[in-house]
PDB file of C-alpha atoms in Angstrom:
ATOM      1  CA  UNK A  58      -0.223   0.004  -0.004  1.00  0.00           C
ATOM      2  CA  UNK A  59       1.464   3.457  -1.140  1.00  0.00           C
ATOM      3  CA  UNK A  60       2.542   5.674   1.653  1.00  0.00           C
ATOM      4  CA  UNK A  61       3.844   9.347   2.140  1.00  0.00           C
ATOM      5  CA  UNK A  62       5.325  10.810   4.746  1.00  0.00           C
ATOM      6  CA  UNK A  63       6.541  14.756   4.964  1.00  0.00           C
ATOM      7  CA  UNK A  64       9.317  15.629   6.664  1.00  0.00           C
ATOM      8  CA  UNK A  65      11.142  19.283   7.561  1.00  0.00           C
ATOM      9  CA  UNK A  66      11.255  21.770   9.859  1.00  0.00           C
ATOM     10  CA  UNK A  67       8.576  22.755  11.584  1.00  0.00           C
ATOM     11  CA  UNK A  68       9.588  26.527  12.098  1.00  0.00           C
ATOM     12  CA  UNK A  69      11.163  28.923   9.272  1.00  0.00           C
ATOM     13  CA  UNK A  70      11.987  32.556   9.739  1.00  0.00           C
ATOM     14  CA  UNK A  71      10.271  35.395   7.611  1.00  0.00           C
ATOM     15  CA  UNK A  72      12.112  35.659   4.387  1.00  0.00           C
ATOM     16  CA  UNK A  73      14.015  32.505   4.572  1.00  0.00           C
ATOM     17  CA  UNK A  74      13.409  29.209   2.605  1.00  0.00           C
ATOM     18  CA  UNK A  75      10.986  26.665   3.807  1.00  0.00           C
ATOM     19  CA  UNK A  76      12.136  23.329   2.868  1.00  0.00           C
ATOM     20  CA  UNK A  77      10.308  19.900   2.783  1.00  0.00           C
ATOM     21  CA  UNK A  78      10.863  16.297   1.707  1.00  0.00           C
ATOM     22  CA  UNK A  79       8.055  13.612   0.989  1.00  0.00           C
ATOM     23  CA  UNK A  80       9.133  10.162   1.324  1.00  0.00           C
ATOM     24  CA  UNK A  81       7.175   7.554  -0.818  1.00  0.00           C
ATOM     25  CA  UNK A  82       7.038   3.831   0.271  1.00  0.00           C
ATOM     26  CA  UNK A  83       5.173   0.689  -0.877  1.00  0.00           C
ATOM     27  CA  UNK A  84       5.593   1.634  -4.614  1.00  0.00           C
ATOM     28  CA  UNK A  85       7.861   3.366  -6.844  1.00  0.00           C
ATOM     29  CA  UNK A  86       7.708   7.018  -7.597  1.00  0.00           C
ATOM     30  CA  UNK A  87       9.207   6.138 -11.313  1.00  0.00           C
ATOM     31  CA  UNK A  88       6.554   3.357 -12.021  1.00  0.00           C
ATOM     32  CA  UNK A  89       3.468   5.055 -11.897  1.00  0.00           C
ATOM     33  CA  UNK A  90       1.714   7.558 -14.407  1.00  0.00           C
ATOM     34  CA  UNK A  91       1.247   9.854 -11.662  1.00  0.00           C
ATOM     35  CA  UNK A  92       2.453  12.971 -10.551  1.00  0.00           C
ATOM     36  CA  UNK A  93       3.428  13.800  -7.132  1.00  0.00           C
ATOM     37  CA  UNK A  94       2.027  17.099  -5.583  1.00  0.00           C
ATOM     38  CA  UNK A  95       2.586  19.357  -2.711  1.00  0.00           C
ATOM     39  CA  UNK A  96      -0.843  20.862  -1.052  1.00  0.00           C
ATOM     40  CA  UNK A  97      -1.118  23.217   1.642  1.00  0.00           C
ATOM     41  CA  UNK A  98      -3.781  24.048   4.397  1.00  0.00           C
ATOM     42  CA  UNK A  99      -4.231  26.934   6.311  1.00  0.00           C
ATOM     43  CA  UNK A 100      -7.381  28.352   8.351  1.00  0.00           C
ATOM     44  CA  UNK A 101      -7.215  31.713   6.155  1.00  0.00           C
ATOM     45  CA  UNK A 102      -6.895  29.974   2.739  1.00  0.00           C
ATOM     46  CA  UNK A 103      -8.276  26.449   2.826  1.00  0.00           C
ATOM     47  CA  UNK A 104      -6.842  23.983   0.728  1.00  0.00           C
ATOM     48  CA  UNK A 105      -4.348  25.031  -1.740  1.00  0.00           C
ATOM     49  CA  UNK A 106      -2.350  23.043  -4.500  1.00  0.00           C
ATOM     50  CA  UNK A 107       0.955  24.205  -5.058  1.00  0.00           C
ATOM     51  CA  UNK A 108       2.627  22.295  -7.483  1.00  0.00           C
ATOM     52  CA  UNK A 109       3.329  18.605  -8.705  1.00  0.00           C
ATOM     53  CA  UNK A 110       6.107  16.614 -10.427  1.00  0.00           C
ATOM     54  CA  UNK A 111       6.706  14.001 -12.623  1.00  0.00           C
ATOM     55  CA  UNK A 112       9.323  11.317 -12.121  1.00  0.00           C
ATOM     56  CA  UNK A 113      11.083  12.487 -15.014  1.00  0.00           C
ATOM     57  CA  UNK A 114      11.474  16.330 -13.260  1.00  0.00           C
ATOM     58  CA  UNK A 115       8.593  17.713 -15.463  1.00  0.00           C
ATOM     59  CA  UNK A 116       6.756  20.196 -13.358  1.00  0.00           C
ATOM     60  CA  UNK A 117       3.675  22.304 -12.965  1.00  0.00           C
ATOM     61  CA  UNK A 118       3.353  25.256 -10.459  1.00  0.00           C
ATOM     62  CA  UNK A 119      -0.096  27.123  -9.465  1.00  0.00           C
ATOM     63  CA  UNK A 120       0.751  30.118 -11.299  1.00  0.00           C
ATOM     64  CA  UNK A 121       0.215  32.497  -7.995  1.00  0.00           C
ATOM     65  CA  UNK A 122       3.241  30.966  -6.548  1.00  0.00           C
ATOM     66  CA  UNK A 123       5.503  29.879  -9.020  1.00  0.00           C
ATOM     67  CA  UNK A 124       8.089  32.799  -8.554  1.00  0.00           C
ATOM     68  CA  UNK A 125       8.780  31.322  -5.108  1.00  0.00           C
ATOM     69  CA  UNK A 126       8.251  27.467  -5.660  1.00  0.00           C
ATOM     70  CA  UNK A 127      10.527  25.029  -6.480  1.00  0.00           C
ATOM     71  CA  UNK A 128       9.806  21.406  -6.800  1.00  0.00           C
ATOM     72  CA  UNK A 129      12.004  18.522  -7.110  1.00  0.00           C
ATOM     73  CA  UNK A 130      12.512  14.897  -7.332  1.00  0.00           C
ATOM     74  CA  UNK A 131      15.156  12.023  -6.264  1.00  0.00           C
ATOM     75  CA  UNK A 132      13.754   8.777  -7.704  1.00  0.00           C
ATOM     76  CA  UNK A 133      16.982   7.151  -6.328  1.00  0.00           C
ATOM     77  CA  UNK A 134      15.687   8.095  -2.783  1.00  0.00           C
ATOM     78  CA  UNK A 135      12.025   7.630  -3.612  1.00  0.00           C
ATOM     79  CA  UNK A 136      11.597  11.087  -2.333  1.00  0.00           C
ATOM     80  CA  UNK A 137      10.456  14.389  -3.768  1.00  0.00           C
ATOM     81  CA  UNK A 138      10.963  17.905  -2.088  1.00  0.00           C
ATOM     82  CA  UNK A 139       9.266  21.579  -1.695  1.00  0.00           C
ATOM     83  CA  UNK A 140      11.480  24.720  -1.607  1.00  0.00           C
ATOM     84  CA  UNK A 141       9.178  27.981  -0.943  1.00  0.00           C
ATOM     85  CA  UNK A 142      11.324  31.025  -1.074  1.00  0.00           C
ATOM     86  CA  UNK A 143      10.617  34.624   0.641  1.00  0.00           C
ATOM     87  CA  UNK A 144       8.215  32.998   3.146  1.00  0.00           C
ATOM     88  CA  UNK A 145       5.905  35.219   5.256  1.00  0.00           C
ATOM     89  CA  UNK A 146       3.339  34.437   8.125  1.00  0.00           C
ATOM     90  CA  UNK A 147       0.733  33.656   5.355  1.00  0.00           C
ATOM     91  CA  UNK A 148       2.634  30.734   4.370  1.00  0.00           C
ATOM     92  CA  UNK A 149       2.174  29.348   7.930  1.00  0.00           C
ATOM     93  CA  UNK A 150       0.105  26.093   6.933  1.00  0.00           C
ATOM     94  CA  UNK A 151      -0.141  22.542   7.328  1.00  0.00           C
ATOM     95  CA  UNK A 152       1.868  21.157   4.018  1.00  0.00           C
ATOM     96  CA  UNK A 153       0.557  17.669   2.745  1.00  0.00           C
ATOM     97  CA  UNK A 154       2.385  15.611  -0.275  1.00  0.00           C
ATOM     98  CA  UNK A 155       0.135  13.350  -2.244  1.00  0.00           C
ATOM     99  CA  UNK A 156       0.153  11.249  -5.528  1.00  0.00           C
ATOM    100  CA  UNK A 157      -1.514  13.376  -8.178  1.00  0.00           C
ATOM    101  CA  UNK A 158      -2.971  10.715 -10.390  1.00  0.00           C
ATOM    102  CA  UNK A 159      -4.042  11.292 -14.364  1.00  0.00           C
ATOM    103  CA  UNK A 160      -7.823  10.691 -15.140  1.00  0.00           C
ATOM    104  CA  UNK A 161      -8.601   9.376 -18.514  1.00  0.00           C
ATOM    105  CA  UNK A 162      -8.430  13.002 -20.415  1.00  0.00           C
ATOM    106  CA  UNK A 163      -6.269  15.032 -17.513  1.00  0.00           C
ATOM    107  CA  UNK A 164      -2.519  14.368 -16.875  1.00  0.00           C
ATOM    108  CA  UNK A 165      -3.570  15.079 -13.207  1.00  0.00           C
ATOM    109  CA  UNK A 166      -6.696  14.818 -11.576  1.00  0.00           C
ATOM    110  CA  UNK A 167      -7.073  13.769  -8.005  1.00  0.00           C
ATOM    111  CA  UNK A 168      -4.962  13.468  -4.948  1.00  0.00           C
ATOM    112  CA  UNK A 169      -4.657  10.106  -3.319  1.00  0.00           C
ATOM    113  CA  UNK A 170      -2.910   9.115  -1.046  1.00  0.00           C
ATOM    114  CA  UNK A 171      -2.391  12.012   1.146  1.00  0.00           C
ATOM    115  CA  UNK A 172       0.511  12.004   3.870  1.00  0.00           C
ATOM    116  CA  UNK A 173      -0.403  12.528   7.205  1.00  0.00           C
ATOM    117  CA  UNK A 174       1.000  16.312   6.644  1.00  0.00           C
ATOM    118  CA  UNK A 175       3.687  18.542   8.478  1.00  0.00           C
ATOM    119  CA  UNK A 176       2.790  22.024  10.069  1.00  0.00           C
ATOM    120  CA  UNK A 177       5.129  24.696   9.167  1.00  0.00           C
ATOM    121  CA  UNK A 178       5.091  27.735  10.957  1.00  0.00           C
ATOM    122  CA  UNK A 179       6.791  31.154   9.623  1.00  0.00           C
ATOM    123  CA  UNK A 180       7.624  33.508  12.792  1.00  0.00           C
ATOM    124  CA  UNK A 181      10.893  34.999  13.996  1.00  0.00           C
TER     125      UNK A 181
ATOM    126  CA  UNK B 277      -8.589  31.001 -10.897  1.00  0.00           C
ATOM    127  CA  UNK B 278     -12.311  28.767 -11.087  1.00  0.00           C
ATOM    128  CA  UNK B 279     -13.768  29.610  -7.827  1.00  0.00           C
ATOM    129  CA  UNK B 280     -15.595  26.361  -5.945  1.00  0.00           C
ATOM    130  CA  UNK B 281     -18.478  27.737  -3.689  1.00  0.00           C
ATOM    131  CA  UNK B 282     -19.416  24.871  -1.190  1.00  0.00           C
ATOM    132  CA  UNK B 283     -22.664  25.243   0.863  1.00  0.00           C
ATOM    133  CA  UNK B 284     -23.745  25.099   3.543  1.00  0.00           C
ATOM    134  CA  UNK B 285     -20.429  25.264   5.339  1.00  0.00           C
ATOM    135  CA  UNK B 286     -21.505  23.325   7.990  1.00  0.00           C
ATOM    136  CA  UNK B 287     -24.942  21.298   8.777  1.00  0.00           C
ATOM    137  CA  UNK B 288     -25.804  19.062  11.748  1.00  0.00           C
ATOM    138  CA  UNK B 289     -28.131  16.094  11.114  1.00  0.00           C
ATOM    139  CA  UNK B 290     -29.395  12.732  13.153  1.00  0.00           C
ATOM    140  CA  UNK B 291     -27.978   9.615  12.685  1.00  0.00           C
ATOM    141  CA  UNK B 292     -29.540   7.594   9.519  1.00  0.00           C
ATOM    142  CA  UNK B 293     -30.657  11.343   8.074  1.00  0.00           C
ATOM    143  CA  UNK B 294     -29.954  12.154   4.400  1.00  0.00           C
ATOM    144  CA  UNK B 295     -27.410  14.830   4.062  1.00  0.00           C
ATOM    145  CA  UNK B 296     -26.515  16.425   0.799  1.00  0.00           C
ATOM    146  CA  UNK B 297     -23.640  18.897   0.349  1.00  0.00           C
ATOM    147  CA  UNK B 298     -23.715  21.456  -2.796  1.00  0.00           C
ATOM    148  CA  UNK B 299     -20.750  22.649  -5.078  1.00  0.00           C
ATOM    149  CA  UNK B 300     -20.802  25.245  -7.504  1.00  0.00           C
ATOM    150  CA  UNK B 301     -18.225  26.216  -9.941  1.00  0.00           C
ATOM    151  CA  UNK B 302     -17.322  29.847 -11.368  1.00  0.00           C
ATOM    152  CA  UNK B 303     -17.613  28.275 -14.818  1.00  0.00           C
ATOM    153  CA  UNK B 304     -18.114  24.963 -16.698  1.00  0.00           C
ATOM    154  CA  UNK B 305     -15.870  22.305 -15.629  1.00  0.00           C
ATOM    155  CA  UNK B 306     -17.788  19.455 -17.121  1.00  0.00           C
ATOM    156  CA  UNK B 307     -17.228  16.663 -14.870  1.00  0.00           C
ATOM    157  CA  UNK B 308     -14.124  17.396 -13.459  1.00  0.00           C
ATOM    158  CA  UNK B 309     -14.991  17.671 -10.059  1.00  0.00           C
ATOM    159  CA  UNK B 310     -13.646  15.301  -6.914  1.00  0.00           C
ATOM    160  CA  UNK B 311     -14.841  15.050  -3.724  1.00  0.00           C
ATOM    161  CA  UNK B 312     -12.836  14.391  -0.296  1.00  0.00           C
ATOM    162  CA  UNK B 313     -13.724  13.708   3.412  1.00  0.00           C
ATOM    163  CA  UNK B 314     -11.373  15.254   5.813  1.00  0.00           C
ATOM    164  CA  UNK B 315     -11.742  13.674   9.772  1.00  0.00           C
ATOM    165  CA  UNK B 316     -10.115  16.155  12.771  1.00  0.00           C
ATOM    166  CA  UNK B 317      -6.160  15.549  12.383  1.00  0.00           C
ATOM    167  CA  UNK B 318      -5.931  13.659   9.786  1.00  0.00           C
ATOM    168  CA  UNK B 319      -5.341  14.075   6.035  1.00  0.00           C
ATOM    169  CA  UNK B 320      -8.101  14.414   3.434  1.00  0.00           C
ATOM    170  CA  UNK B 321      -9.253  10.987   1.559  1.00  0.00           C
ATOM    171  CA  UNK B 322     -10.647  10.852  -1.667  1.00  0.00           C
ATOM    172  CA  UNK B 323     -14.149   9.729  -1.826  1.00  0.00           C
ATOM    173  CA  UNK B 324     -15.463  10.284  -5.058  1.00  0.00           C
ATOM    174  CA  UNK B 325     -13.729  11.553  -8.630  1.00  0.00           C
ATOM    175  CA  UNK B 326     -15.332  12.517 -11.867  1.00  0.00           C
ATOM    176  CA  UNK B 327     -18.261  13.791 -10.207  1.00  0.00           C
ATOM    177  CA  UNK B 328     -19.571  10.382  -9.445  1.00  0.00           C
ATOM    178  CA  UNK B 329     -17.327   7.587  -9.206  1.00  0.00           C
ATOM    179  CA  UNK B 330     -16.968   5.731  -6.034  1.00  0.00           C
ATOM    180  CA  UNK B 331     -13.531   5.343  -4.982  1.00  0.00           C
ATOM    181  CA  UNK B 332     -12.675   1.745  -4.277  1.00  0.00           C
ATOM    182  CA  UNK B 333     -13.367   0.517  -0.681  1.00  0.00           C
ATOM    183  CA  UNK B 334     -15.788   3.723   0.084  1.00  0.00           C
ATOM    184  CA  UNK B 335     -18.943   2.904   1.301  1.00  0.00           C
ATOM    185  CA  UNK B 336     -22.158   2.936  -1.111  1.00  0.00           C
ATOM    186  CA  UNK B 337     -23.955   5.406   0.865  1.00  0.00           C
ATOM    187  CA  UNK B 338     -21.567   8.343  -0.364  1.00  0.00           C
ATOM    188  CA  UNK B 339     -22.605   9.461  -3.848  1.00  0.00           C
ATOM    189  CA  UNK B 340     -22.047  12.055  -6.336  1.00  0.00           C
ATOM    190  CA  UNK B 341     -23.920  13.617  -8.834  1.00  0.00           C
ATOM    191  CA  UNK B 342     -23.895  16.834 -11.329  1.00  0.00           C
ATOM    192  CA  UNK B 343     -21.779  18.487 -14.216  1.00  0.00           C
ATOM    193  CA  UNK B 344     -21.132  21.700 -15.734  1.00  0.00           C
ATOM    194  CA  UNK B 345     -21.235  24.136 -12.906  1.00  0.00           C
ATOM    195  CA  UNK B 346     -23.219  22.595 -10.286  1.00  0.00           C
ATOM    196  CA  UNK B 347     -22.107  19.422  -8.366  1.00  0.00           C
ATOM    197  CA  UNK B 348     -24.017  17.197  -5.078  1.00  0.00           C
ATOM    198  CA  UNK B 349     -22.642  15.436  -2.692  1.00  0.00           C
ATOM    199  CA  UNK B 350     -24.997  13.369  -0.756  1.00  0.00           C
ATOM    200  CA  UNK B 351     -24.432  10.877   2.373  1.00  0.00           C
ATOM    201  CA  UNK B 352     -27.749   8.490   1.927  1.00  0.00           C
ATOM    202  CA  UNK B 353     -27.897   7.572   5.564  1.00  0.00           C
ATOM    203  CA  UNK B 354     -25.405   9.423   8.174  1.00  0.00           C
ATOM    204  CA  UNK B 355     -23.200   7.734  10.380  1.00  0.00           C
ATOM    205  CA  UNK B 356     -21.566   8.425  13.455  1.00  0.00           C
ATOM    206  CA  UNK B 357     -18.070   7.745  11.549  1.00  0.00           C
ATOM    207  CA  UNK B 358     -18.879  10.451   9.034  1.00  0.00           C
ATOM    208  CA  UNK B 359     -18.415  13.141  11.216  1.00  0.00           C
ATOM    209  CA  UNK B 360     -15.993  15.401   8.775  1.00  0.00           C
ATOM    210  CA  UNK B 361     -15.559  18.064   6.549  1.00  0.00           C
ATOM    211  CA  UNK B 362     -15.850  17.563   3.082  1.00  0.00           C
ATOM    212  CA  UNK B 363     -13.885  19.396   0.120  1.00  0.00           C
ATOM    213  CA  UNK B 364     -14.936  19.511  -3.524  1.00  0.00           C
ATOM    214  CA  UNK B 365     -11.986  19.982  -6.185  1.00  0.00           C
ATOM    215  CA  UNK B 366     -12.045  20.933  -9.468  1.00  0.00           C
ATOM    216  CA  UNK B 367      -9.216  19.435 -12.275  1.00  0.00           C
ATOM    217  CA  UNK B 368     -10.524  21.557 -15.179  1.00  0.00           C
ATOM    218  CA  UNK B 369      -7.834  23.991 -15.206  1.00  0.00           C
ATOM    219  CA  UNK B 370      -4.409  24.225 -13.614  1.00  0.00           C
ATOM    220  CA  UNK B 371      -5.860  26.119 -10.608  1.00  0.00           C
ATOM    221  CA  UNK B 372      -7.053  23.068  -9.671  1.00  0.00           C
ATOM    222  CA  UNK B 373      -9.180  24.652  -6.685  1.00  0.00           C
ATOM    223  CA  UNK B 374     -10.841  23.371  -3.477  1.00  0.00           C
ATOM    224  CA  UNK B 375     -13.861  24.708  -2.230  1.00  0.00           C
ATOM    225  CA  UNK B 376     -14.276  26.069   1.252  1.00  0.00           C
ATOM    226  CA  UNK B 377     -15.552  23.076   2.921  1.00  0.00           C
ATOM    227  CA  UNK B 378     -18.690  21.300   4.429  1.00  0.00           C
ATOM    228  CA  UNK B 379     -18.514  20.333   8.458  1.00  0.00           C
ATOM    229  CA  UNK B 380     -20.911  17.945   8.858  1.00  0.00           C
ATOM    230  CA  UNK B 381     -21.878  17.215  12.474  1.00  0.00           C
ATOM    231  CA  UNK B 382     -24.334  14.571  14.608  1.00  0.00           C
ATOM    232  CA  UNK B 383     -27.399  16.433  16.167  1.00  0.00           C
TER     233      UNK B 383
END
């Protein structure tokens, strides 16, 4: 059974870069037709998709976050990572990683399964 | 971005009641609509994809319908374990937006 687990610092200072890693187990990050996604959830903005990556390194980002987001993949470790630069208090959220599955007509459609989530607080 | 508006934002119903949640898209999204269940302190879980397809292992009391801009999520007989917040999510465009959620409680 595919499982995902987020890891990384729980506290980041304003203007610095948030970095999180998602470890995938129970299946290969390379063998699926799926993309791999980062999603965040904050009280103020609800659930927000951040971006997705294919095992080949191809990425798609939410346009409003694109200038600050980098998602990368390490297939040898079965991991993918998120970097979000120049963070502010508005970036405080629970960050989830998830498999981003395709539908018949779309490369990426629904998120399943999700990791348990990692709370990241932006504060000095 | 496509805006997804859920209603109501919360509801209280009795065990055994039929519960319906509405999700309205700001433009036509065909059937590119998914529904998730999120229990307190847990990650969201996929229940319905493509507006009406039940994910494997999900109880048949959950169902979805609709297309275009108006979508419906129904629990045919509310159970205590269904206490959660439910979200819709569109994938017609790359904004991949979620609704604001509907919190379901037991009366």
